[in-house]
């Protein structure tokens, strides 16, 4: 998606060899106009699918997931990372290793909000090694719901998350795929 | 807001004497159609104010904050609770005590995204003792920005957050104010 690529080139900051900071418009400060345009673009790719629920994981996936829920007119569910006192005890759990945070954590979705009749579209801001998506897929599998696909804003194409998911027969759509960082610059896949 | 009150009565679950669970539509599973209607209603109350930024705290404030950012056509910033490896080091910090989680935590906003020229509207899903809003107000004060007001979805009117904020001269608008829980039922303030 050219609008997104242009924005990444304009406002993204490459740090070291593997970190792209896009917190000026995607995951700390959020540009909702861009988010709306990205939601419309992502929706086109899944319009042939039956979607009854959008699933993401807190926190940075929530804005794009909310746009998708609004456009598909279906509920958005976000998996929680932190065990809260008032969380339902009856939950599906998945494990996720975060390379950004250098630790594993458990994500949870209340069994009330994922049914075996659901058709689920996973949405997230980033796809790199795919651990977060695989944790959500595990939760969907436990619930008996059907995973219809995965919609991503920015994919790090040089990591293997997308390959793993596609090999598992899952439709993955990323609005921008980064092939590499060269001399502190982002190189996109055509 | 009658639409919200009706939904709370229909789908909210009262647990014990002080917990209202609305995770079927507000903060775990999200009804974006309701969220959109609530955003329009909240916006009416702040249309006389200059607003250049929406501020909330992750995670459950993000959906309503995103709607407000979309409607006001200004950036949304969400304060982060967890220290991540790729968080900017140059941040404003505020401390928040969570009665839900029985502990204090630090919230952080990158100095890049809160400027002394900003006019900020704080938005959150719940207001109870006001600790989260006061933590955000502290961050806004540090930045030199101006706090224009606080927009809340559900206020627990029997706790003192709203009173504290209004005594500090801050405009607070809540779409539904709960006066008490009686025999497991929600009693709204008129």
Short mmCIF file of C-alpha atoms in Angstrom, two decimals:
data_model
loop_
_atom_site.label_atom_id
_atom_site.label_comp_id
_atom_site.label_asym_id
_atom_site.label_seq_id
_atom_site.Cartn_x
_atom_site.Cartn_y
_atom_site.Cartn_z
CA UNK A 1 0.00 0.00 0.00
CA UNK A 2 1.78 3.07 -1.27
CA UNK A 3 0.31 5.50 1.29
CA UNK A 4 1.72 3.38 4.11
CA UNK A 5 5.11 2.84 2.44
CA UNK A 6 5.44 6.59 1.89
CA UNK A 7 4.63 7.21 5.53
CA UNK A 8 7.15 4.64 6.72
CA UNK A 9 9.85 6.27 4.57
CA UNK A 10 8.87 9.72 5.84
CA UNK A 11 8.39 9.05 9.55
CA UNK A 12 9.82 5.60 10.33
CA UNK A 13 13.13 5.41 12.17
CA UNK A 14 15.44 2.45 11.69
CA UNK A 15 17.39 1.53 14.82
CA UNK A 16 20.20 -0.99 14.52
CA UNK A 17 19.66 -3.85 12.09
CA UNK A 18 16.19 -5.03 12.95
CA UNK A 19 14.07 -2.38 14.65
CA UNK A 20 11.75 -0.06 12.76
CA UNK A 21 10.15 2.54 14.96
CA UNK A 22 6.82 3.76 13.64
CA UNK A 23 5.52 5.04 16.94
CA UNK A 24 4.75 8.45 15.48
CA UNK A 25 1.75 7.06 13.58
CA UNK A 26 1.16 3.36 14.35
CA UNK A 27 1.75 2.18 17.89
CA UNK A 28 2.23 4.99 20.40
CA UNK A 29 0.90 8.03 18.61
CA UNK A 30 -1.80 6.94 16.16
CA UNK A 31 -2.90 8.60 12.91
CA UNK A 32 -6.54 7.52 12.67
CA UNK A 33 -6.96 8.88 9.14
CA UNK A 34 -4.18 6.57 7.93
CA UNK A 35 -5.61 3.79 10.11
CA UNK A 36 -9.00 4.19 8.40
CA UNK A 37 -7.44 4.03 4.93
CA UNK A 38 -5.45 0.94 5.91
CA UNK A 39 -8.57 -0.75 7.24
CA UNK A 40 -10.39 -0.17 3.93
CA UNK A 41 -7.43 -1.62 2.02
CA UNK A 42 -7.12 -4.69 4.28
CA UNK A 43 -10.86 -5.32 4.11
CA UNK A 44 -10.72 -5.65 0.30
CA UNK A 45 -8.50 -8.71 0.68
CA UNK A 46 -10.91 -10.53 2.98
CA UNK A 47 -14.24 -9.53 1.52
CA UNK A 48 -14.68 -13.02 0.05
CA UNK A 49 -14.35 -14.55 3.52
CA UNK A 50 -17.04 -15.01 6.13
CA UNK A 51 -15.83 -12.98 9.12
CA UNK A 52 -17.79 -12.93 12.39
CA UNK A 53 -15.05 -11.68 14.70
CA UNK A 54 -11.79 -9.72 14.65
CA UNK A 55 -9.08 -10.95 17.03
CA UNK A 56 -5.95 -9.06 18.05
CA UNK A 57 -3.68 -8.84 21.07
CA UNK A 58 -3.22 -5.80 23.29
CA UNK A 59 -2.10 -3.10 22.88
CA UNK A 60 -0.77 -1.95 19.56
CA UNK A 61 -3.03 -4.19 17.46
CA UNK A 62 -6.16 -2.61 18.93
CA UNK A 63 -6.48 0.49 16.69
CA UNK A 64 -6.35 -1.38 13.35
CA UNK A 65 -8.51 -4.17 14.81
CA UNK A 66 -11.13 -1.60 15.84
CA UNK A 67 -11.19 -0.14 12.33
CA UNK A 68 -11.65 -3.65 10.88
CA UNK A 69 -14.43 -4.43 13.36
CA UNK A 70 -16.17 -1.21 12.39
CA UNK A 71 -15.87 -1.95 8.66
CA UNK A 72 -16.91 -5.63 8.92
CA UNK A 73 -19.60 -4.71 11.48
CA UNK A 74 -18.49 -7.54 13.79
CA UNK A 75 -17.16 -7.58 17.37
CA UNK A 76 -13.47 -7.03 18.06
CA UNK A 77 -11.83 -9.19 20.72
CA UNK A 78 -8.42 -8.38 22.09
CA UNK A 79 -6.40 -11.05 23.85
CA UNK A 80 -5.10 -9.84 27.20
CA UNK A 81 -1.52 -10.11 28.32
CA UNK A 82 -1.89 -9.29 31.98
CA UNK A 83 -3.83 -11.28 34.53
CA UNK A 84 -6.28 -8.88 36.12
CA UNK A 85 -8.31 -9.43 39.27
CA UNK A 86 -11.58 -9.22 37.36
CA UNK A 87 -10.59 -11.37 34.37
CA UNK A 88 -12.87 -14.32 33.75
CA UNK A 89 -11.35 -17.53 35.05
CA UNK A 90 -12.77 -19.42 32.11
CA UNK A 91 -10.28 -18.48 29.41
CA UNK A 92 -8.37 -19.89 26.47
CA UNK A 93 -4.63 -19.40 26.88
CA UNK A 94 -1.82 -19.19 24.37
CA UNK A 95 1.89 -18.67 24.90
CA UNK A 96 3.86 -16.03 23.01
CA UNK A 97 7.59 -15.38 22.99
CA UNK A 98 8.37 -11.71 22.44
CA UNK A 99 11.78 -11.00 20.94
CA UNK A 100 11.18 -7.29 21.61
CA UNK A 101 10.69 -7.91 25.32
CA UNK A 102 12.95 -10.99 25.56
CA UNK A 103 10.44 -13.11 27.48
CA UNK A 104 7.45 -15.37 27.07
CA UNK A 105 4.03 -14.32 28.19
CA UNK A 106 0.55 -15.80 28.26
CA UNK A 107 -2.31 -14.28 26.28
CA UNK A 108 -5.89 -14.95 27.30
CA UNK A 109 -9.31 -14.73 25.72
CA UNK A 110 -12.48 -15.34 27.68
CA UNK A 111 -14.35 -18.42 26.43
CA UNK A 112 -17.46 -16.25 26.30
CA UNK A 113 -16.13 -14.29 23.33
CA UNK A 114 -14.80 -16.98 21.01
CA UNK A 115 -17.34 -19.59 19.94
CA UNK A 116 -17.05 -22.69 17.79
CA UNK A 117 -19.39 -20.97 15.32
CA UNK A 118 -17.03 -18.01 14.85
CA UNK A 119 -15.03 -17.22 11.71
CA UNK A 120 -12.07 -15.17 12.87
CA UNK A 121 -9.81 -12.66 11.16
CA UNK A 122 -6.61 -12.00 13.10
CA UNK A 123 -5.33 -8.43 12.77
CA UNK A 124 -2.07 -6.98 14.11
CA UNK A 125 0.27 -4.05 13.57
CA UNK A 126 3.45 -6.10 13.01
CA UNK A 127 4.33 -9.58 11.79
CA UNK A 128 7.91 -10.71 12.32
CA UNK A 129 8.55 -14.20 13.66
CA UNK A 130 4.80 -14.83 13.92
CA UNK A 131 4.76 -15.81 17.60
CA UNK A 132 1.85 -13.54 18.53
CA UNK A 133 -0.26 -14.75 15.60
CA UNK A 134 0.57 -18.39 16.40
CA UNK A 135 -0.49 -17.80 20.01
CA UNK A 136 -3.80 -16.39 18.76
CA UNK A 137 -4.18 -19.27 16.28
CA UNK A 138 -3.72 -21.71 19.17
CA UNK A 139 -6.53 -19.95 21.08
CA UNK A 140 -8.80 -20.04 18.00
CA UNK A 141 -8.07 -23.76 17.53
CA UNK A 142 -8.94 -24.46 21.17
CA UNK A 143 -12.27 -22.68 20.75
CA UNK A 144 -13.22 -24.65 17.65
CA UNK A 145 -13.63 -21.41 15.66
CA UNK A 146 -12.33 -21.14 12.09
CA UNK A 147 -9.34 -18.91 11.29
CA UNK A 148 -10.16 -17.12 8.04
CA UNK A 149 -6.92 -15.22 7.65
CA UNK A 150 -4.39 -12.78 9.03
CA UNK A 151 -4.27 -9.06 8.18
CA UNK A 152 -1.06 -7.20 9.03
CA UNK A 153 0.03 -3.59 8.72
CA UNK A 154 3.82 -4.06 8.49
CA UNK A 155 5.56 -7.38 7.84
CA UNK A 156 9.25 -7.95 8.38
CA UNK A 157 9.65 -10.17 5.33
CA UNK A 158 13.17 -11.19 6.35
CA UNK A 159 11.79 -13.04 9.39
CA UNK A 160 9.91 -16.28 9.01
CA UNK A 161 6.46 -15.59 10.52
CA UNK A 162 4.69 -15.11 7.22
CA UNK A 163 6.33 -18.22 5.70
CA UNK A 164 5.31 -20.35 8.72
CA UNK A 165 1.71 -19.17 8.51
CA UNK A 166 1.42 -19.61 4.74
CA UNK A 167 2.89 -23.12 5.01
CA UNK A 168 0.11 -23.86 7.50
CA UNK A 169 -2.40 -22.90 4.78
CA UNK A 170 -3.31 -19.54 6.30
CA UNK A 171 -4.04 -16.53 4.10
CA UNK A 172 -1.76 -13.68 5.16
CA UNK A 173 -2.07 -10.13 3.81
CA UNK A 174 0.44 -7.44 4.79
CA UNK A 175 0.03 -3.83 3.69
CA UNK A 176 3.80 -3.27 3.58
CA UNK A 177 6.50 -5.94 3.48
CA UNK A 178 10.03 -4.97 4.45
CA UNK A 179 12.73 -6.99 2.73
CA UNK A 180 15.70 -5.51 4.53
CA UNK A 181 17.27 -2.51 6.19
CA UNK A 182 20.22 -1.16 4.22
CA UNK A 183 22.37 1.60 5.70
CA UNK A 184 19.55 2.61 8.00
CA UNK A 185 17.02 2.73 5.15
CA UNK A 186 13.94 0.55 4.66
CA UNK A 187 13.86 -1.61 1.53
CA UNK A 188 10.37 -2.80 0.61
CA UNK A 189 9.42 -5.95 -1.26
CA UNK A 190 7.75 -5.06 -4.57
CA UNK B 1 -26.47 8.37 27.23
CA UNK B 2 -29.49 6.10 27.08
CA UNK B 3 -28.04 3.68 24.49
CA UNK B 4 -25.10 2.96 26.78
CA UNK B 5 -27.22 2.69 29.94
CA UNK B 6 -29.52 0.22 28.19
CA UNK B 7 -26.52 -1.83 27.09
CA UNK B 8 -25.04 -1.85 30.61
CA UNK B 9 -28.37 -3.06 32.02
CA UNK B 10 -28.65 -5.71 29.30
CA UNK B 11 -25.07 -7.04 29.19
CA UNK B 12 -23.23 -5.73 32.25
CA UNK B 13 -22.54 -8.13 35.10
CA UNK B 14 -22.23 -6.89 38.67
CA UNK B 15 -19.73 -8.84 40.75
CA UNK B 16 -19.60 -8.21 44.47
CA UNK B 17 -20.18 -4.65 45.62
CA UNK B 18 -17.92 -2.68 43.33
CA UNK B 19 -17.09 -4.48 40.09
CA UNK B 20 -19.11 -3.99 36.91
CA UNK B 21 -18.00 -6.27 34.11
CA UNK B 22 -18.74 -4.84 30.69
CA UNK B 23 -16.19 -6.93 28.84
CA UNK B 24 -18.79 -8.16 26.37
CA UNK B 25 -18.88 -4.76 24.64
CA UNK B 26 -16.36 -2.32 26.14
CA UNK B 27 -13.01 -3.70 27.22
CA UNK B 28 -12.34 -7.24 26.04
CA UNK B 29 -14.88 -7.77 23.30
CA UNK B 30 -15.67 -4.43 21.69
CA UNK B 31 -18.82 -3.30 19.91
CA UNK B 32 -17.50 -0.73 17.45
CA UNK B 33 -20.97 0.44 16.42
CA UNK B 34 -21.69 1.41 20.03
CA UNK B 35 -18.16 2.83 20.30
CA UNK B 36 -18.83 5.05 17.28
CA UNK B 37 -22.11 6.33 18.73
CA UNK B 38 -20.42 7.04 22.07
CA UNK B 39 -17.62 8.94 20.34
CA UNK B 40 -20.14 11.18 18.57
CA UNK B 41 -21.91 11.85 21.87
CA UNK B 42 -18.69 12.63 23.76
CA UNK B 43 -17.47 14.90 20.97
CA UNK B 44 -20.57 17.14 21.34
CA UNK B 45 -19.45 18.03 24.85
CA UNK B 46 -15.99 19.17 23.80
CA UNK B 47 -16.75 20.82 20.48
CA UNK B 48 -16.23 24.26 22.05
CA UNK B 49 -12.71 23.29 23.07
CA UNK B 50 -9.53 23.43 21.04
CA UNK B 51 -8.31 19.83 20.88
CA UNK B 52 -5.03 18.92 19.16
CA UNK B 53 -4.46 15.52 20.74
CA UNK B 54 -6.34 12.67 22.41
CA UNK B 55 -4.55 10.97 25.31
CA UNK B 56 -5.46 7.64 26.90
CA UNK B 57 -3.68 4.78 28.63
CA UNK B 58 -3.34 1.25 27.30
CA UNK B 59 -5.26 -0.93 26.78
CA UNK B 60 -8.96 -0.56 27.32
CA UNK B 61 -9.04 3.20 26.70
CA UNK B 62 -7.65 2.76 23.19
CA UNK B 63 -10.87 1.96 21.27
CA UNK B 64 -12.84 5.01 22.46
CA UNK B 65 -9.70 7.17 22.13
CA UNK B 66 -9.30 6.04 18.52
CA UNK B 67 -12.90 6.97 17.73
CA UNK B 68 -12.36 10.40 19.28
CA UNK B 69 -9.12 10.90 17.34
CA UNK B 70 -10.93 9.99 14.13
CA UNK B 71 -13.79 12.41 14.86
CA UNK B 72 -11.59 15.31 15.98
CA UNK B 73 -9.08 14.52 13.18
CA UNK B 74 -6.17 14.72 15.61
CA UNK B 75 -3.52 12.18 16.70
CA UNK B 76 -4.24 9.71 19.48
CA UNK B 77 -1.48 9.00 21.99
CA UNK B 78 -1.69 6.11 24.38
CA UNK B 79 0.46 6.08 27.50
CA UNK B 80 2.34 2.80 27.87
CA UNK B 81 2.38 0.71 31.02
CA UNK B 82 5.19 -1.67 30.21
CA UNK B 83 8.79 -0.76 29.60
CA UNK B 84 9.73 -2.19 26.20
CA UNK B 85 13.20 -2.55 24.73
CA UNK B 86 12.38 -0.15 21.91
CA UNK B 87 10.60 2.52 23.98
CA UNK B 88 12.12 5.96 23.68
CA UNK B 89 14.25 6.80 26.68
CA UNK B 90 13.09 10.38 26.58
CA UNK B 91 9.67 10.03 28.21
CA UNK B 92 7.31 11.72 30.62
CA UNK B 93 6.37 9.42 33.47
CA UNK B 94 3.37 9.33 35.75
CA UNK B 95 2.50 6.97 38.58
CA UNK B 96 -0.86 5.23 38.82
CA UNK B 97 -2.24 3.07 41.59
CA UNK B 98 -4.63 0.43 40.26
CA UNK B 99 -7.20 -0.82 42.76
CA UNK B 100 -8.19 -3.49 40.22
CA UNK B 101 -4.66 -4.85 40.09
CA UNK B 102 -3.68 -3.89 43.67
CA UNK B 103 -0.37 -2.29 42.69
CA UNK B 104 1.22 0.89 41.41
CA UNK B 105 2.63 1.14 37.94
CA UNK B 106 4.38 3.75 35.83
CA UNK B 107 2.84 5.11 32.65
CA UNK B 108 5.03 6.69 30.00
CA UNK B 109 4.57 8.99 27.03
CA UNK B 110 7.41 9.81 24.66
CA UNK B 111 8.31 13.50 24.81
CA UNK B 112 8.08 13.52 21.01
CA UNK B 113 4.31 13.16 21.11
CA UNK B 114 3.23 15.67 23.73
CA UNK B 115 4.26 19.24 23.04
CA UNK B 116 3.81 22.45 25.01
CA UNK B 117 1.62 23.67 22.14
CA UNK B 118 -0.84 20.76 22.52
CA UNK B 119 -4.39 20.99 23.81
CA UNK B 120 -5.22 17.57 25.17
CA UNK B 121 -8.46 15.69 25.72
CA UNK B 122 -8.05 12.68 28.02
CA UNK B 123 -10.35 9.77 27.16
CA UNK B 124 -10.83 6.53 29.07
CA UNK B 125 -13.31 3.69 29.44
CA UNK B 126 -13.74 3.94 33.22
CA UNK B 127 -13.39 6.62 35.87
CA UNK B 128 -13.44 5.47 39.50
CA UNK B 129 -10.88 6.89 41.92
CA UNK B 130 -9.30 8.89 39.10
CA UNK B 131 -5.76 7.60 39.55
CA UNK B 132 -5.20 6.87 35.85
CA UNK B 133 -6.49 10.30 34.80
CA UNK B 134 -4.37 12.02 37.47
CA UNK B 135 -1.30 10.12 36.19
CA UNK B 136 -2.06 11.37 32.67
CA UNK B 137 -2.69 14.91 33.96
CA UNK B 138 0.72 14.81 35.63
CA UNK B 139 2.30 13.87 32.29
CA UNK B 140 0.41 16.65 30.48
CA UNK B 141 1.53 19.17 33.12
CA UNK B 142 5.17 18.08 32.72
CA UNK B 143 4.93 18.60 28.95
CA UNK B 144 3.51 22.11 29.28
CA UNK B 145 0.47 21.13 27.21
CA UNK B 146 -3.02 22.26 28.22
CA UNK B 147 -5.58 19.77 29.52
CA UNK B 148 -8.90 20.67 27.91
CA UNK B 149 -11.03 18.05 29.60
CA UNK B 150 -11.74 14.42 30.37
CA UNK B 151 -14.21 12.22 28.46
CA UNK B 152 -15.27 8.97 30.13
CA UNK B 153 -17.52 6.11 29.08
CA UNK B 154 -18.58 4.80 32.52
CA UNK B 155 -18.07 6.67 35.79
CA UNK B 156 -18.40 5.06 39.18
CA UNK B 157 -20.05 8.08 40.80
CA UNK B 158 -19.71 6.60 44.28
CA UNK B 159 -15.92 6.88 44.08
CA UNK B 160 -14.19 10.23 44.25
CA UNK B 161 -12.28 10.52 40.95
CA UNK B 162 -14.76 12.81 39.28
CA UNK B 163 -15.06 15.02 42.37
CA UNK B 164 -11.26 15.36 42.64
CA UNK B 165 -10.94 16.33 38.97
CA UNK B 166 -13.81 18.83 39.03
CA UNK B 167 -12.40 20.44 42.18
CA UNK B 168 -9.17 20.91 40.22
CA UNK B 169 -11.17 22.88 37.64
CA UNK B 170 -11.19 20.12 35.00
CA UNK B 171 -14.23 19.56 32.79
CA UNK B 172 -15.32 15.93 33.14
CA UNK B 173 -18.01 14.33 30.96
CA UNK B 174 -19.14 10.75 31.58
CA UNK B 175 -21.63 9.02 29.29
CA UNK B 176 -23.04 6.94 32.14
CA UNK B 177 -22.66 7.60 35.87
CA UNK B 178 -23.30 4.75 38.28
CA UNK B 179 -24.58 5.84 41.67
CA UNK B 180 -24.59 2.45 43.33
CA UNK B 181 -25.04 -1.28 42.98
CA UNK B 182 -28.16 -2.50 44.76
CA UNK B 183 -28.81 -6.23 45.03
CA UNK B 184 -26.55 -6.90 42.07
CA UNK B 185 -28.28 -4.25 39.94
CA UNK B 186 -26.82 -1.03 38.54
CA UNK B 187 -28.42 2.22 39.73
CA UNK B 188 -27.63 5.17 37.44
CA UNK B 189 -27.47 8.82 38.40
CA UNK B 190 -30.16 10.78 36.58
#
